[in-house]
């Protein structure tokens, strides 16, 4: 046996720790800070756009009223004009329609005055089309026993 050492018997040289210059650290810090700022601004922009999209979906008291009364899928209670009008048709002797209790619920959510509700409930077929206004709303309705109550509520122009 010889005392010769082979290359594999020698210990590996110690790994060198990378050294950064002050310039490298400054550039890294600037880009790191810039990344944080861009991330925050991007998050705020996304939140702002999401809020903007929500504002494109109309929300009105009429929409809220149909949701509160759980009638938004009733085919005889329909929102129109992007939530600015509401048409309701009750059942009559010869035609289907919404349940009167659902119509009364929606009207209650719209804070209809008792006087207007009384006028609606006492309308006869011979009376023709009737109208009323309250708060920010105008309503017109007609009644016939065969067709039921037909009422349209609109948001009044400010």
XYZ file of N, CA and C in Angstrom:
474
model
N 0.798 -1.159 0.000
C 0.000 0.000 0.000
C 0.854 1.240 0.000
N 0.456 2.186 -0.739
C 1.241 3.394 -0.812
C 0.540 4.477 -0.043
N 1.291 5.464 0.291
C 0.731 6.583 1.038
C 0.194 7.667 0.114
N 0.017 7.316 -1.070
C -0.502 8.313 -1.996
C -1.992 8.500 -1.760
N -2.402 9.692 -1.804
C -3.832 9.986 -1.673
C -4.376 10.306 -3.043
N -5.524 9.830 -3.246
C -6.164 10.102 -4.526
C -7.065 11.316 -4.376
N -7.519 11.760 -5.504
C -8.369 12.959 -5.516
C -9.668 12.725 -4.783
N -10.096 11.496 -4.755
C -11.368 11.220 -4.085
C -11.196 11.151 -2.589
N -10.027 10.977 -2.132
C -9.810 10.881 -0.700
C -9.700 12.253 -0.052
N -9.552 13.287 -0.831
C -9.369 14.617 -0.270
C -10.729 15.224 0.064
N -10.782 15.951 1.138
C -12.055 16.583 1.481
C -12.412 17.637 0.436
N -13.718 17.775 0.218
C -14.202 18.747 -0.764
C -13.957 20.148 -0.241
N -13.663 21.081 -1.146
C -13.451 22.443 -0.681
C -14.754 23.009 -0.113
N -14.637 23.831 0.859
C -15.818 24.433 1.502
C -16.559 25.298 0.488
N -17.910 25.214 0.532
C -18.726 26.008 -0.398
C -18.565 27.471 -0.037
N -18.504 28.271 -1.069
C -18.322 29.684 -0.820
C -19.681 30.346 -0.621
N -19.761 31.169 0.347
C -20.964 31.935 0.595
C -20.986 33.079 -0.397
N -22.138 33.240 -1.110
C -22.160 34.317 -2.088
C -22.036 35.659 -1.383
N -21.306 36.513 -1.981
C -21.170 37.845 -1.402
C -21.859 38.844 -2.322
N -22.586 39.748 -1.710
C -23.318 40.760 -2.461
C -22.705 42.117 -2.169
N -22.649 42.873 -3.198
C -22.143 44.221 -3.008
C -23.271 45.095 -2.470
N -22.921 46.238 -1.998
C -23.915 47.180 -1.494
C -24.899 47.553 -2.616
N -24.379 47.667 -3.821
C -25.226 47.991 -4.982
C -26.255 46.884 -5.219
N -25.816 45.617 -5.148
C -26.730 44.482 -5.344
C -27.833 44.486 -4.285
N -27.467 44.743 -3.048
C -28.454 44.767 -1.968
C -29.428 45.934 -2.136
N -28.933 47.060 -2.587
C -29.801 48.216 -2.810
C -30.805 47.934 -3.921
N -30.338 47.373 -5.020
C -31.240 47.038 -6.143
C -32.271 46.011 -5.695
N -31.841 45.004 -4.959
C -32.771 43.987 -4.453
C -33.822 44.588 -3.540
N -33.392 45.487 -2.671
C -34.335 46.149 -1.759
C -35.331 47.016 -2.502
N -34.851 47.738 -3.510
C -35.737 48.606 -4.295
C -36.780 47.768 -5.025
N -36.333 46.696 -5.698
C -37.286 45.866 -6.437
C -38.222 45.100 -5.496
N -37.720 44.695 -4.342
C -38.583 44.041 -3.363
C -39.664 44.994 -2.864
N -39.266 46.214 -2.536
C -40.234 47.228 -2.093
C -41.216 47.571 -3.188
N -40.702 47.667 -4.436
C -41.563 47.949 -5.575
C -42.587 46.830 -5.766
N -42.165 45.602 -5.572
C -43.079 44.462 -5.687
C -44.188 44.524 -4.649
N -43.854 44.918 -3.446
C -44.863 45.054 -2.388
C -45.850 46.156 -2.732
N -45.330 47.308 -3.187
C -46.206 48.426 -3.552
C -47.129 48.026 -4.706
N -46.583 47.375 -5.737
C -47.398 46.940 -6.878
C -48.451 45.931 -6.414
N -48.078 45.039 -5.527
C -49.033 44.061 -5.004
C -50.180 44.723 -4.258
N -49.864 45.698 -3.439
C -50.905 46.412 -2.687
C -51.801 47.195 -3.631
N -51.182 47.929 -4.563
C -51.985 48.706 -5.519
C -52.843 47.797 -6.387
N -52.297 46.652 -6.789
C -53.072 45.694 -7.578
C -54.268 45.172 -6.803
N -54.071 44.875 -5.530
C -55.176 44.400 -4.688
C -56.258 45.463 -4.554
N -55.819 46.714 -4.368
C -56.792 47.799 -4.254
C -57.546 47.995 -5.565
N -56.855 47.865 -6.687
C -57.491 48.008 -7.984
C -58.518 46.915 -8.213
N -58.162 45.688 -7.880
C -59.110 44.569 -8.032
C -60.327 44.796 -7.155
N -60.119 45.232 -5.923
C -61.248 45.492 -5.023
C -62.119 46.617 -5.568
N -61.488 47.636 -6.140
C -62.237 48.758 -6.702
C -63.051 48.322 -7.906
N -62.453 47.528 -8.779
C -63.163 47.039 -9.962
C -64.307 46.137 -9.543
N -64.076 45.277 -8.562
C -65.143 44.398 -8.087
C -66.299 45.213 -7.535
N -65.993 46.278 -6.803
C -67.046 47.162 -6.306
C -67.754 47.854 -7.441
N -66.997 48.214 -8.469
C -67.591 48.852 -9.639
C -68.520 47.922 -10.385
N -68.160 46.659 -10.473
C -69.015 45.687 -11.143
C -70.295 45.505 -10.352
N -70.181 45.426 -9.032
C -71.381 45.306 -8.208
C -72.308 46.491 -8.399
N -71.733 47.669 -8.633
C -72.576 48.848 -8.800
C -73.296 48.836 -10.144
N -72.837 48.014 -11.086
C -73.520 47.903 -12.374
C -74.789 47.059 -12.255
N -74.841 46.220 -11.237
C -76.024 45.405 -11.004
C -77.031 46.265 -10.258
N -78.171 46.504 -10.875
C -79.109 47.415 -10.241
C -79.645 46.860 -8.920
N -79.700 47.716 -7.974
C -80.285 47.363 -6.695
C -81.231 48.494 -6.343
N -82.461 48.149 -6.110
C -83.435 49.156 -5.750
C -84.349 48.579 -4.691
N -85.181 49.435 -4.171
C -86.145 48.984 -3.168
C -87.077 47.929 -3.751
N -87.383 48.055 -5.049
C -88.264 47.067 -5.671
C -87.588 45.697 -5.752
N -86.315 45.694 -6.105
C -85.559 44.436 -6.126
C -85.490 43.864 -4.719
N -85.183 44.723 -3.757
C -85.098 44.282 -2.366
C -86.442 43.746 -1.868
N -87.538 44.379 -2.282
C -88.873 43.950 -1.853
C -89.199 42.558 -2.386
N -88.877 42.292 -3.651
C -89.167 40.960 -4.205
C -88.314 39.895 -3.529
N -87.088 40.267 -3.162
C -86.227 39.313 -2.464
C -86.724 39.066 -1.050
N -87.133 40.128 -0.359
C -87.615 39.987 1.012
C -88.866 39.119 1.074
N -89.718 39.225 0.055
C -90.953 38.439 0.016
C -90.758 37.096 -0.684
N -89.527 36.838 -1.128
C -89.157 35.584 -1.786
C -90.031 35.282 -2.997
N -90.242 36.314 -3.828
C -91.064 36.153 -5.033
C -90.295 36.503 -6.308
N -88.963 36.587 -6.218
C -88.186 37.007 -7.370
C -88.290 36.027 -8.545
N -88.748 34.793 -8.313
C -88.919 33.833 -9.410
C -90.379 33.667 -9.824
N -91.288 34.390 -9.188
C -92.711 34.297 -9.540
C -92.915 34.948 -10.914
N -93.431 34.210 -11.881
C -93.598 34.783 -13.224
C -94.658 35.883 -13.291
N -95.475 36.009 -12.265
C -96.525 37.022 -12.244
C -96.121 38.273 -11.460
N -94.896 38.270 -10.963
C -94.321 39.439 -10.286
C -92.977 39.681 -10.967
N -92.925 40.696 -11.801
C -91.748 40.903 -12.640
C -91.151 42.292 -12.474
N -89.848 42.305 -12.274
C -89.106 43.563 -12.263
C -88.826 43.968 -13.706
N -88.858 45.256 -13.968
C -88.543 45.763 -15.295
C -87.655 46.983 -15.201
N -87.229 47.451 -16.333
C -86.434 48.685 -16.407
C -85.261 48.678 -15.430
N -84.547 47.540 -15.396
C -83.381 47.389 -14.520
C -83.707 47.672 -13.053
N -84.839 47.159 -12.598
C -85.228 47.313 -11.200
C -85.945 48.603 -10.884
N -86.308 49.366 -11.915
C -86.968 50.654 -11.697
C -88.485 50.566 -11.840
N -88.996 49.398 -12.242
C -90.445 49.205 -12.320
C -90.777 47.781 -11.890
N -92.026 47.587 -11.534
C -92.488 46.300 -11.037
C -93.906 46.080 -11.525
N -94.153 44.938 -12.158
C -95.491 44.583 -12.639
C -95.949 43.342 -11.885
N -97.174 43.405 -11.377
C -97.722 42.264 -10.634
C -99.127 41.970 -11.122
N -99.428 40.701 -11.276
C -100.734 40.246 -11.742
C -101.226 39.159 -10.793
N -102.400 39.377 -10.172
C -102.960 38.341 -9.301
C -103.855 37.427 -10.131
N -104.230 36.311 -9.540
C -105.100 35.400 -10.281
C -106.534 35.906 -10.295
N -107.224 35.565 -11.354
C -108.637 35.896 -11.506
C -109.419 34.615 -11.689
N -110.708 34.745 -11.940
C -111.538 33.565 -12.118
C -111.159 32.787 -13.378
N -110.589 33.465 -14.370
C -110.266 32.799 -15.632
C -108.781 32.853 -15.994
N -107.945 33.383 -15.129
C -106.517 33.457 -15.459
C -105.662 33.257 -14.215
N -104.496 32.653 -14.403
C -103.600 32.447 -13.266
C -102.892 33.754 -12.896
N -102.308 33.769 -11.729
C -101.570 34.955 -11.282
C -100.892 34.693 -9.956
N -100.272 35.722 -9.440
C -99.578 35.637 -8.153
C -100.587 35.572 -7.016
N -100.161 35.009 -5.926
C -100.975 34.971 -4.716
C -101.127 36.404 -4.197
N -102.319 36.770 -3.773
C -102.587 38.118 -3.270
C -101.689 38.432 -2.076
N -101.436 37.447 -1.228
C -100.579 37.667 -0.054
C -99.168 38.071 -0.483
N -98.660 37.514 -1.587
C -97.329 37.885 -2.077
C -97.325 39.328 -2.585
N -98.374 39.719 -3.288
C -98.477 41.095 -3.789
C -98.551 42.070 -2.614
N -99.340 41.734 -1.618
C -99.468 42.593 -0.434
C -98.124 42.685 0.294
N -97.389 41.590 0.347
C -96.064 41.608 0.975
C -95.145 42.587 0.253
N -95.104 42.520 -1.072
C -94.240 43.417 -1.848
C -94.663 44.868 -1.632
N -95.962 45.122 -1.685
C -96.457 46.486 -1.471
C -96.080 46.984 -0.076
N -96.162 46.107 0.906
C -95.769 46.469 2.268
C -94.290 46.810 2.354
N -93.453 46.050 1.644
C -92.013 46.334 1.621
C -91.728 47.685 0.976
N -92.598 48.092 0.053
C -92.441 49.400 -0.600
C -93.109 50.516 0.205
N -93.575 50.167 1.393
C -94.172 51.120 2.331
C -95.337 51.888 1.711
N -96.220 51.125 1.068
C -97.405 51.734 0.472
C -98.304 52.267 1.584
N -98.833 53.465 1.447
C -99.727 54.001 2.476
C -101.031 53.198 2.536
N -101.624 53.163 3.704
C -102.898 52.466 3.881
C -103.966 53.014 2.942
N -103.933 54.324 2.719
C -104.961 54.926 1.858
C -104.877 54.382 0.430
N -103.682 54.197 -0.087
C -103.527 53.656 -1.441
C -103.914 52.183 -1.458
N -103.521 51.451 -0.441
C -103.890 50.035 -0.361
C -105.406 49.867 -0.315
N -106.091 50.746 0.399
C -107.557 50.708 0.455
C -108.143 51.011 -0.913
N -107.597 51.986 -1.614
C -108.075 52.302 -2.963
C -107.896 51.116 -3.899
N -106.762 50.429 -3.790
C -106.514 49.259 -4.644
C -107.520 48.159 -4.339
N -107.725 47.880 -3.055
C -108.605 46.768 -2.689
C -110.082 47.058 -2.964
N -110.444 48.316 -3.137
C -111.853 48.627 -3.414
C -112.120 48.958 -4.890
N -111.107 48.779 -5.741
C -111.280 49.065 -7.168
C -112.176 48.002 -7.809
N -113.125 48.479 -8.623
C -114.036 47.589 -9.354
C -113.672 47.625 -10.839
N -114.153 46.657 -11.571
C -113.886 46.604 -13.010
C -114.399 47.868 -13.700
N -115.530 48.418 -13.228
C -116.114 49.613 -13.837
C -115.292 50.878 -13.592
N -114.369 50.836 -12.630
C -113.586 52.019 -12.279
C -112.470 52.320 -13.278
N -112.133 51.371 -14.110
C -111.052 51.589 -15.075
C -109.694 51.619 -14.391
N -108.732 52.165 -15.070
C -107.358 52.222 -14.556
C -107.249 53.340 -13.526
N -106.676 53.024 -12.383
C -106.508 53.977 -11.287
C -105.025 54.283 -11.113
N -104.729 55.410 -10.483
C -103.335 55.784 -10.238
C -103.163 56.338 -8.833
N -101.944 56.264 -8.350
C -101.592 56.846 -7.056
C -100.087 57.067 -7.023
N -99.662 57.962 -6.137
C -98.234 58.183 -5.912
C -97.983 58.209 -4.408
N -96.789 57.797 -4.023
C -96.327 57.917 -2.645
C -94.800 57.855 -2.675
N -94.202 58.476 -1.717
C -92.734 58.535 -1.622
C -92.131 58.758 -3.001
N -91.322 57.798 -3.467
C -90.668 57.904 -4.774
C -91.354 57.042 -5.828
N -92.599 56.641 -5.581
C -93.270 55.695 -6.465
C -94.547 56.265 -7.066
N -94.848 55.755 -8.260
C -96.167 55.986 -8.849
C -96.696 54.611 -9.230
N -97.999 54.445 -9.086
C -98.613 53.152 -9.378
C -99.862 53.360 -10.220
N -100.107 52.396 -11.067
C -101.384 52.348 -11.787
C -101.874 50.908 -11.719
N -103.178 50.751 -11.618
C -103.736 49.409 -11.492
C -105.138 49.363 -12.067
N -105.514 48.166 -12.367
C -106.870 47.880 -12.819
C -107.275 46.541 -12.237
N -108.586 46.318 -12.194
C -109.083 45.062 -11.634
C -110.260 44.577 -12.467
N -110.270 43.284 -12.705
C -111.426 42.616 -13.298
C -111.507 41.242 -12.659
N -112.697 40.810 -12.256
C -112.796 39.513 -11.575
C -112.247 38.356 -12.421
N -112.378 38.436 -13.737
C -111.873 37.364 -14.593
C -110.348 37.344 -14.656
N -109.737 38.505 -14.612
C -108.284 38.620 -14.795
C -107.511 38.930 -13.522
N -108.174 39.357 -12.471
C -107.502 39.704 -11.222
C -106.986 41.136 -11.243
N -106.125 41.430 -10.295
C -105.530 42.758 -10.164
C -104.279 42.823 -11.031
N -104.158 43.892 -11.778
C -102.953 44.165 -12.578
C -102.410 45.496 -12.085
N -101.210 45.487 -11.485
C -100.641 46.709 -10.940
C -99.214 46.895 -11.450
N -98.906 48.135 -11.806
C -97.555 48.495 -12.251
C -97.068 49.612 -11.332
N -95.894 49.428 -10.769
C -95.283 50.434 -9.895
C -94.000 50.894 -10.564
N -93.812 52.192 -10.599
C -92.620 52.765 -11.206
C -91.943 53.711 -10.232
N -90.641 53.776 -10.367
C -89.899 54.758 -9.595
C -90.148 56.117 -10.235
N -90.625 57.057 -9.432
C -90.918 58.397 -9.954
C -89.622 59.114 -10.254
N -89.649 59.967 -11.248
C -88.471 60.777 -11.576
C -88.244 61.775 -10.452
N -86.984 61.933 -10.029
C -86.707 62.869 -8.915
C -86.914 64.303 -9.325
